[in-house]
Short mmCIF file of C-alpha atoms and ligand atoms in Angstrom, two decimals:
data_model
loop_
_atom_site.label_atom_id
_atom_site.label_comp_id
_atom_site.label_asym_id
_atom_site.label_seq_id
_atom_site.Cartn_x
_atom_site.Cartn_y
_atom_site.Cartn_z
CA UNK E 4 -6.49 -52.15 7.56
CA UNK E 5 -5.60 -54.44 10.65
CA UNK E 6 -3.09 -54.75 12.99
CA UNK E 7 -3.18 -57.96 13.94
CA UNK E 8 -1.70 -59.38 10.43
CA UNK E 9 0.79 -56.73 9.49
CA UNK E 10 4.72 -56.40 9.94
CA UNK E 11 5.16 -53.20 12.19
CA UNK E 12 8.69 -51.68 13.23
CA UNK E 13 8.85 -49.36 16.35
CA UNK E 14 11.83 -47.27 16.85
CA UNK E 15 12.45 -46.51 20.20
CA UNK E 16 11.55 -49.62 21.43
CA UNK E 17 12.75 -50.22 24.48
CA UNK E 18 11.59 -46.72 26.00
CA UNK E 19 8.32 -45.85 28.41
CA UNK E 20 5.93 -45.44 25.01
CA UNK E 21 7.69 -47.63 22.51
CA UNK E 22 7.62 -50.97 25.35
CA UNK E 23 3.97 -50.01 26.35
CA UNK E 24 3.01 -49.62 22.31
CA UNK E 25 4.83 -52.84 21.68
CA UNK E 26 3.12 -54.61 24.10
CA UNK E 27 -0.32 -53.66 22.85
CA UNK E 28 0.68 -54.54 19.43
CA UNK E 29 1.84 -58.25 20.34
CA UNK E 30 -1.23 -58.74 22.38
CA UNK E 31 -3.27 -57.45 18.90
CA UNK E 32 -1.52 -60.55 16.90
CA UNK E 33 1.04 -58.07 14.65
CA UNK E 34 4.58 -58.93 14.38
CA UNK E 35 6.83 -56.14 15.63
CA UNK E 36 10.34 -55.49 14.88
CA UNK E 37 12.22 -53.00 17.36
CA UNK E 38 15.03 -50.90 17.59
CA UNK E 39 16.68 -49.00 20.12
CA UNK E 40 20.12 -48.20 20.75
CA UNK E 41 19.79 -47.94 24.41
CA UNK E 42 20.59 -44.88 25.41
CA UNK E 43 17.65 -44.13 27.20
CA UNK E 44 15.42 -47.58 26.54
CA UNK E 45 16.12 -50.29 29.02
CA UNK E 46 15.60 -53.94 28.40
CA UNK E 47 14.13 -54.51 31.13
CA UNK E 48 10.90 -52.77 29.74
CA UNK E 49 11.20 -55.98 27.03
CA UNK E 50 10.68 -58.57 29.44
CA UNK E 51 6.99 -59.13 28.52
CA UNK E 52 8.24 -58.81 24.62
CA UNK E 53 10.81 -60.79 24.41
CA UNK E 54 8.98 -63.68 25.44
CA UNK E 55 6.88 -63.36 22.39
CA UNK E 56 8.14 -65.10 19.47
CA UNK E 57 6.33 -62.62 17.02
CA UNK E 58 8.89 -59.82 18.54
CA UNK E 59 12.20 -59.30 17.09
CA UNK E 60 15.06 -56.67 18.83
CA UNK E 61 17.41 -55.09 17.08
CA UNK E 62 20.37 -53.12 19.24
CA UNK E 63 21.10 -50.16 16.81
CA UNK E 64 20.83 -45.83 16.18
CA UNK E 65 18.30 -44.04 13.78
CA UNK E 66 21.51 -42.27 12.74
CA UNK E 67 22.68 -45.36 10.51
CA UNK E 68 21.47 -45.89 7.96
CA UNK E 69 22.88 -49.23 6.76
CA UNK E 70 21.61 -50.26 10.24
CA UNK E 71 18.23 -49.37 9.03
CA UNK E 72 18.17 -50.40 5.49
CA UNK E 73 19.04 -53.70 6.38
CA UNK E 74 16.10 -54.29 9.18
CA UNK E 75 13.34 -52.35 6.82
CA UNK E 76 12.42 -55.59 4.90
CA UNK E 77 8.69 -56.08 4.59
CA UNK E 78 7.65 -53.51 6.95
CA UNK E 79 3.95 -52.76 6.74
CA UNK E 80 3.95 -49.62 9.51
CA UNK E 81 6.43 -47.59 11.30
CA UNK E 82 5.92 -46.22 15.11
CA UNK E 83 8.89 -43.98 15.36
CA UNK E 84 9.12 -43.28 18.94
CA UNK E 85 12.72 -42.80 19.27
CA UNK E 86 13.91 -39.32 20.30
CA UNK E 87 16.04 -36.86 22.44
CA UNK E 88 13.35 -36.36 24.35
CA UNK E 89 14.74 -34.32 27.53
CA UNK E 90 13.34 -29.99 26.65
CA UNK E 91 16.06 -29.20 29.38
CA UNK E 92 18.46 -31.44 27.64
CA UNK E 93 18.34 -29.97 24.39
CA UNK E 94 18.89 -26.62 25.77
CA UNK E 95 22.46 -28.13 27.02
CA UNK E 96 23.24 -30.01 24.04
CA UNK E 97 20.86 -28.45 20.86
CA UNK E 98 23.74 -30.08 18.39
CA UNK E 99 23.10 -33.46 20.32
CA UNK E 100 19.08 -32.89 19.76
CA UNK E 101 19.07 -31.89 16.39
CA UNK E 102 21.25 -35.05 15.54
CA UNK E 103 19.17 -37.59 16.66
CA UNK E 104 15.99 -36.09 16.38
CA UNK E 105 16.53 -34.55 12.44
CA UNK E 106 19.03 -36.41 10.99
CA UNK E 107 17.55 -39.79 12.54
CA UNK E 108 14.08 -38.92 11.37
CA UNK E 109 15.44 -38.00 7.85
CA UNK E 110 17.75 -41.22 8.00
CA UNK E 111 14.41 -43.14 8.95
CA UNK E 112 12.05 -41.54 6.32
CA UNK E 113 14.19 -42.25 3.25
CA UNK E 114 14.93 -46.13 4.07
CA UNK E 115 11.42 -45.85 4.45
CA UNK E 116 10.84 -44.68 0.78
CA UNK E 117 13.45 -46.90 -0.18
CA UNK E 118 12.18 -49.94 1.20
CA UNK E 119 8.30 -49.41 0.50
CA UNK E 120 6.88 -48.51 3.83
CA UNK E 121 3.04 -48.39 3.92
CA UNK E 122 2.82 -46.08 6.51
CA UNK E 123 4.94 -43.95 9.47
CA UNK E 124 3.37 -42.64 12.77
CA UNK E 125 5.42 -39.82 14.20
CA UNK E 126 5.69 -39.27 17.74
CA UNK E 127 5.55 -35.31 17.70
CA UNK E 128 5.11 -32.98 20.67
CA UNK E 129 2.70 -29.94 21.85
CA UNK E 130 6.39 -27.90 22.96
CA UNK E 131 6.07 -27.13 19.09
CA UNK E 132 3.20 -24.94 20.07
CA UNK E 133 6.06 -22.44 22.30
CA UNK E 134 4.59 -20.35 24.96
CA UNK E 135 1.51 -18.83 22.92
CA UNK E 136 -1.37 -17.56 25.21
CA UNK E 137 -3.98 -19.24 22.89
CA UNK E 138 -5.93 -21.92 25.00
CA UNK E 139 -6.41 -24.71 23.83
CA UNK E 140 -4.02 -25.45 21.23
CA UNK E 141 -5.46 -26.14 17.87
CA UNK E 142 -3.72 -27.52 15.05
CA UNK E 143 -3.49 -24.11 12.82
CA UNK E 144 -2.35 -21.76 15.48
CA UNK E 145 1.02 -20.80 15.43
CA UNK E 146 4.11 -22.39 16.65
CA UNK E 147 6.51 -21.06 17.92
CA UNK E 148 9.13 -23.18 19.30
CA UNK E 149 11.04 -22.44 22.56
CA UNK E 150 13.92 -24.77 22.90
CA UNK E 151 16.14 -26.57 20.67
CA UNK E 152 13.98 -30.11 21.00
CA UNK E 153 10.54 -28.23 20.27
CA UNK E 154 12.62 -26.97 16.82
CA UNK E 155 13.72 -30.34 15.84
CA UNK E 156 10.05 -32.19 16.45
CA UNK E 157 8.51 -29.22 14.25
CA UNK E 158 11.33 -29.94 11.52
CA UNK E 159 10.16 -33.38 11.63
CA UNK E 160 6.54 -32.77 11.15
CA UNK E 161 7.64 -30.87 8.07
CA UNK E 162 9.54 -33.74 7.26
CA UNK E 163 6.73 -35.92 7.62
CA UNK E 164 4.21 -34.05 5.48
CA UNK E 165 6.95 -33.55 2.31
CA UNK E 166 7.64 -37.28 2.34
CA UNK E 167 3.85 -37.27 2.13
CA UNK E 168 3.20 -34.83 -0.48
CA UNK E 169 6.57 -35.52 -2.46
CA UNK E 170 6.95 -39.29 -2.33
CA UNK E 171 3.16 -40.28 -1.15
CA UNK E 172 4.52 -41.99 2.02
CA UNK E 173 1.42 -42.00 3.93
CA UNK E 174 2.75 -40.18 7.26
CA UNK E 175 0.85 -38.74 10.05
CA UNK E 176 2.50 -36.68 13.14
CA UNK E 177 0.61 -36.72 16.48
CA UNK E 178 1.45 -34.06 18.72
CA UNK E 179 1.24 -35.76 22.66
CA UNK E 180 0.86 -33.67 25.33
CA UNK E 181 2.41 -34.42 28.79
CA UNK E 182 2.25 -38.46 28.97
CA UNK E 183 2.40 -40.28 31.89
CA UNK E 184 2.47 -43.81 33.27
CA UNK E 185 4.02 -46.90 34.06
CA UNK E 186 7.89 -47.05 33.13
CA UNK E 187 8.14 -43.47 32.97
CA UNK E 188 11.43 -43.62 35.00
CA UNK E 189 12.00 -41.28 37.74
CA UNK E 190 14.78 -39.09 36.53
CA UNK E 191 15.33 -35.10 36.78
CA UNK E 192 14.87 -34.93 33.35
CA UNK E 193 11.87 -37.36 33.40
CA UNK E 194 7.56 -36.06 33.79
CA UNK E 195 6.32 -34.37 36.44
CA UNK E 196 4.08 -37.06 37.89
CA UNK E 197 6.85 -40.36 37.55
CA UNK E 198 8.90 -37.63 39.66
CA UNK E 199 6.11 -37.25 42.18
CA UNK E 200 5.59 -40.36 42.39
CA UNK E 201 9.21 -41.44 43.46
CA UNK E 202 9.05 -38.94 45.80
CA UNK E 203 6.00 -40.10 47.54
CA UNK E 204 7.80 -43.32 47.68
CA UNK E 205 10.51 -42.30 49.50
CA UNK E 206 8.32 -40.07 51.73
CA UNK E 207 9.22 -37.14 50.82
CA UNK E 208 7.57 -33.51 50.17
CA UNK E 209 6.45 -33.04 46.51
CA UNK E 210 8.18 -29.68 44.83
CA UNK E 211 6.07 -27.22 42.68
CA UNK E 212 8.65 -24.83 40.72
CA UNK E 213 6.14 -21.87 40.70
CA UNK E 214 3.30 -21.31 42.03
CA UNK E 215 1.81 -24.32 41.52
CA UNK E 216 -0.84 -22.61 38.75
CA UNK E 217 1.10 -23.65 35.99
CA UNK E 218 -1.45 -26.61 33.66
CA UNK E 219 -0.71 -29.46 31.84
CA UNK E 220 -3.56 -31.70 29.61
CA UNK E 221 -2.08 -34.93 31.21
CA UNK E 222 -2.29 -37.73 29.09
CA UNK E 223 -2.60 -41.20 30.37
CA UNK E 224 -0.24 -43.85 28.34
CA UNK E 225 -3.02 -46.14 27.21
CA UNK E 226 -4.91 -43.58 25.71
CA UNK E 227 -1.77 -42.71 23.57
CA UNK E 228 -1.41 -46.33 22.75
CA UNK E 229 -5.36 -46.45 21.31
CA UNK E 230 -5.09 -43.32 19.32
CA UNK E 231 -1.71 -44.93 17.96
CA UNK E 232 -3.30 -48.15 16.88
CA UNK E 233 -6.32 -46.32 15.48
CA UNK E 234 -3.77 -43.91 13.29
CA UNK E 235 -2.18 -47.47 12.20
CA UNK E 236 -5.54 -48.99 11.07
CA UNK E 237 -7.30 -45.97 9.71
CA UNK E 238 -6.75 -42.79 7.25
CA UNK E 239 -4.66 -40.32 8.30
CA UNK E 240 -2.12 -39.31 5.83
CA UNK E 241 -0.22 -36.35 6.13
CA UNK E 242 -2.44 -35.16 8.68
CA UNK E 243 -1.12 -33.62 12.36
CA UNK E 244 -2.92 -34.39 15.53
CA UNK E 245 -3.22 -33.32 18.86
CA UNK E 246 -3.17 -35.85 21.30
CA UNK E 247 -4.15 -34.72 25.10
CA UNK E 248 -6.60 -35.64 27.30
CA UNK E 249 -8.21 -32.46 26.42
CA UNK E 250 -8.71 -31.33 30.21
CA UNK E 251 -6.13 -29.45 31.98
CA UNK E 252 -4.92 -29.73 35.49
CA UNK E 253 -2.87 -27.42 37.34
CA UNK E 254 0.11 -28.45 39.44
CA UNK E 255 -1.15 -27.77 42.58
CA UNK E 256 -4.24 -29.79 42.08
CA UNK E 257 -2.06 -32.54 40.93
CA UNK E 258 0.00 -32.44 43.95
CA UNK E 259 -2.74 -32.29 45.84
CA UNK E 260 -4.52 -35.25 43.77
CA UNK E 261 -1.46 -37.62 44.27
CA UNK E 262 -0.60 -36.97 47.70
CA UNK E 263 -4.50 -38.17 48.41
CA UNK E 264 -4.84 -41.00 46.09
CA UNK E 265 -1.44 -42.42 47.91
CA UNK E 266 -2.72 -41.47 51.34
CA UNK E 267 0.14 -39.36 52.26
CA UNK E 268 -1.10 -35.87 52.67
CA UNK E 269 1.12 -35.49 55.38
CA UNK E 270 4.13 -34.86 53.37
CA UNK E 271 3.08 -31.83 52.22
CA UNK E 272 4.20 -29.52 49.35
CA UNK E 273 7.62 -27.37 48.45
CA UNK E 274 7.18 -24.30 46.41
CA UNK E 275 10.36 -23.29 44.58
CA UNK E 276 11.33 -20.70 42.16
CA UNK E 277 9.96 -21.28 38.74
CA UNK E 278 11.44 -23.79 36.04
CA UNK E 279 13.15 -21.22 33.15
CA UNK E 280 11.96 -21.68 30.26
CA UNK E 281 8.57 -23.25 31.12
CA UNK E 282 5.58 -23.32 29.43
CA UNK E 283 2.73 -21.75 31.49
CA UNK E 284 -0.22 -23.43 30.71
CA UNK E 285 -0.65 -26.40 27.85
CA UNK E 286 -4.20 -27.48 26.87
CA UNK E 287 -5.25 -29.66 23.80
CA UNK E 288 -7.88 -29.34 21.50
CA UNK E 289 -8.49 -32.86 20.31
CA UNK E 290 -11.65 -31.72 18.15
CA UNK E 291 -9.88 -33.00 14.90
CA UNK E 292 -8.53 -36.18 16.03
CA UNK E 293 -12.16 -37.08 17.27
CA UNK E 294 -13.31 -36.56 13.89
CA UNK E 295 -10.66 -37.93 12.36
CA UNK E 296 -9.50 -41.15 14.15
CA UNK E 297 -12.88 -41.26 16.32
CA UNK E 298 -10.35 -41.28 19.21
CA UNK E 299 -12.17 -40.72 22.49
CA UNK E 300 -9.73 -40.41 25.62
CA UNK E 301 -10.85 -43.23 28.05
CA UNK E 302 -9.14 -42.06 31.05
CA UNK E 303 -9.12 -38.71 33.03
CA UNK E 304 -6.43 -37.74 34.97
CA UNK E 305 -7.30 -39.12 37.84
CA UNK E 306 -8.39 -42.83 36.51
CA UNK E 307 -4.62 -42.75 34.77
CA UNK E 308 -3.24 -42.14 37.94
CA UNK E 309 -5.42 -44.85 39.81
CA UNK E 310 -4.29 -47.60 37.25
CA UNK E 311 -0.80 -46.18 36.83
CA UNK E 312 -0.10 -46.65 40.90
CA UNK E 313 -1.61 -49.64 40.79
CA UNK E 314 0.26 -50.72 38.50
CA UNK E 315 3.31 -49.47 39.84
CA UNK E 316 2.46 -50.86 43.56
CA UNK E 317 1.98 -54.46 41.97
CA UNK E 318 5.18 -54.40 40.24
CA UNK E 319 7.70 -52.93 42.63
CA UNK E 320 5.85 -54.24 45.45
CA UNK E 321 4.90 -51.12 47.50
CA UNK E 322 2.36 -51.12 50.11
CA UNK E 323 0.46 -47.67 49.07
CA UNK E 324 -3.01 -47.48 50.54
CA UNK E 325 -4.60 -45.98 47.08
CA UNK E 326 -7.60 -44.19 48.48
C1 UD2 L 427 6.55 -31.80 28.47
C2 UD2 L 427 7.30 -32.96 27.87
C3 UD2 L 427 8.29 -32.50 26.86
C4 UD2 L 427 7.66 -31.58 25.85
C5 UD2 L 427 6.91 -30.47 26.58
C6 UD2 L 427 6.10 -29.65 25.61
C7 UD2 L 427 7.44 -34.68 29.56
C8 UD2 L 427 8.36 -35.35 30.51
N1 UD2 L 427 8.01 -33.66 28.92
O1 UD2 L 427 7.42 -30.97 29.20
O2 UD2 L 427 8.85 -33.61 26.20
O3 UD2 L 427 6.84 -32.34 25.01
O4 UD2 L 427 5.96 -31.02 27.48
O5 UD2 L 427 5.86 -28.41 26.16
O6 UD2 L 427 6.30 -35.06 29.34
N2 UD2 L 427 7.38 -29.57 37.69
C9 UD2 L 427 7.30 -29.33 39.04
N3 UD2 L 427 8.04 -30.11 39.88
C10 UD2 L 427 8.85 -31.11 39.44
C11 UD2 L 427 8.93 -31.34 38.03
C12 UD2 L 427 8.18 -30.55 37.19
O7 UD2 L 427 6.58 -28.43 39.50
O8 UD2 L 427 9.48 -31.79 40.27
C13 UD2 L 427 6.53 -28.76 36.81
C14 UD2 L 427 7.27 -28.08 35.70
O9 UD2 L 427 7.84 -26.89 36.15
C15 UD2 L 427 6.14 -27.89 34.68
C16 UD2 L 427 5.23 -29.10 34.90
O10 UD2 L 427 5.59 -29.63 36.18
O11 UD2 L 427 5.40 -26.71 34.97
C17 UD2 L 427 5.40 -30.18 33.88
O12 UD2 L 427 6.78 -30.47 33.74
P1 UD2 L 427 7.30 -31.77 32.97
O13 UD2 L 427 8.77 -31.73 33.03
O14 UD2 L 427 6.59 -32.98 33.43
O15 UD2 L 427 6.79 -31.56 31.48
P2 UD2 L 427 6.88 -30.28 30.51
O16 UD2 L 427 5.49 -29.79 30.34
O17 UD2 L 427 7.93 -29.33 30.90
#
């Protein structure tokens, strides 16, 4: 199956992977349909989009269902990359998480029934995976879940594969670890490297919580676009997938990485006390979604970060000598 001449829908549309997905999709030839309700999205993400007359946008919540009955006509294939996405959020506010992430999911999956849906791509997460000392993470390990959010993205995948197995909706969950790139907004509750990266603007020191030998399998953006698209055109159903890089990094290295690409070693790193809660070290096995989706990462950490502050340089107009 193609892209290019289906009807897709992506929830979540006006956030960092929603914009970036719809952009790719537009550019393939499909017509895409998005909602958001704005809570976290920003239009301003749309620009590029809403240019296209092949994009529609639709200002509404996962949570009503009306809302969603009426815009599923003719959908072909659902990205549903809407979420409470914050782990330190949902710790503050699990009723909050479980709301939008559960009951929107569930409210999603049955107008998808309803309505005929091909196919659904769910944006899961590797914090269902918990704080297990298994490295990398496979698939069939255990999860544990640590915080409210990594609860309500497991529920999900459950979701997912009954709606599969009950009502042959062909779903597929795939499990991203740590993205990263452009319009990952600089926020406390935002990624690591957007963080580090607004930091360096302002010229200031880059802060570790720990010792800096806490790892992450970085994933650059574009790479979680591709194995999207290839979910979209290929056979996947019910399946779950990791989606990393597949090569960790640890902090320090990163902070030691960005502060040379950007030239601005000088700034130097803060070490404070570690972030509760966190997960020590996160590592993918993408074995299965190689053999699966033939989905081979294109960029390593360190190409995603060259493109992603180029990128970033271009469009706010920052002078950054990227060595
Ligand atoms: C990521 C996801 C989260 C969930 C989780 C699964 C992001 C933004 N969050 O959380 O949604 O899927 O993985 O386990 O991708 N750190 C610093 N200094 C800072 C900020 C962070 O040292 O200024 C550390 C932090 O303590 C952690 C690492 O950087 O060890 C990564 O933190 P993060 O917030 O980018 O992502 P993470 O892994 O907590």
């Amino acid at each position: 199956m193609k892209i290019e001449d289906k009807r897709v829908l992506v929830t979540g549309v006006a956030g960092f992977i929603g914009s970036n997905l719809t952009d790719k999709l537009l550019n393939l030839g499909a017509t895409v349909i998005g909602i958001d309700n704005l809570f976290n999205g920003r239009l301003e993400n749309l620009a590029e989009a809403l240019n296209n007359k092949n994009f529609q946008f639709h200002k509404g919540d996962i949570r009503d269902f009306n809302f969603l009955l009426d815009i599923f006509k003719d959908i072909d294939i659902i990205f549903h990359e809407a979420a409470f996405t914050s782990v330190p959020q949902s710790v503050k506010m699990p009723e909050s998480c479980n709301d939008v992430n559960i009951n929107g999911t569930l409210n999603l999956l049955n107008a998808a029934r309803k309505r005929d849906v091909e196919k659904i791509i769910f944006a899961s997460s590797s914090a269902v995976y918990g704080d297990t000392p298994t490295l990398p993470k496979h698939e069939n390990m255990p999860r544990i879940p640590i915080s409210p959010y990594a609860v309500t993205k497991l529920t999900c995948e459950s979701y997912m594969e009954v709606f599969h197995q009950v009502y042959g909706l062909n779903t597929t969950s795939l499990r991203y670890f740590n993205v990263f790139g452009p319009r990952q907004q600089d926020s406390p509750y935002s990624g690591v490297i957007a963080i580090w990266l607004g930091r360096i603007i302002k010229n200031k020191s880059l802060i570790i919580f720990g010792d800096g030998n806490n790892s992450r399998d970085f994933t650059y953006i574009k790479d979680v676009i591709q194995v999207n698209i290839l979910a979209a055109e290929n056979k996947s159903s019910g399946a779950i997938l990791n989606i990393g890089a597949g090569s960790p990094i640890t902090l320090l290295d990163l902070a030691k990485l960005m502060l040379k690409l950007t030239n601005k070693e000088e700034l130097g790193i803060i070490f404070d006390p570690p972030r509760p809660g966190d997960i020590i070290h996160s590592y993918a096995d993408i074995s299965k979604v190689k053999e699966i989706l033939k989905f081979q990462p294109k960029y390593t950490q360190e190409q995603g970060l060259r493109d992603y502050l180029e990128w970033y340089c271009k469009k706010y107009e920052v002078n950054l000598k990227i060595k």
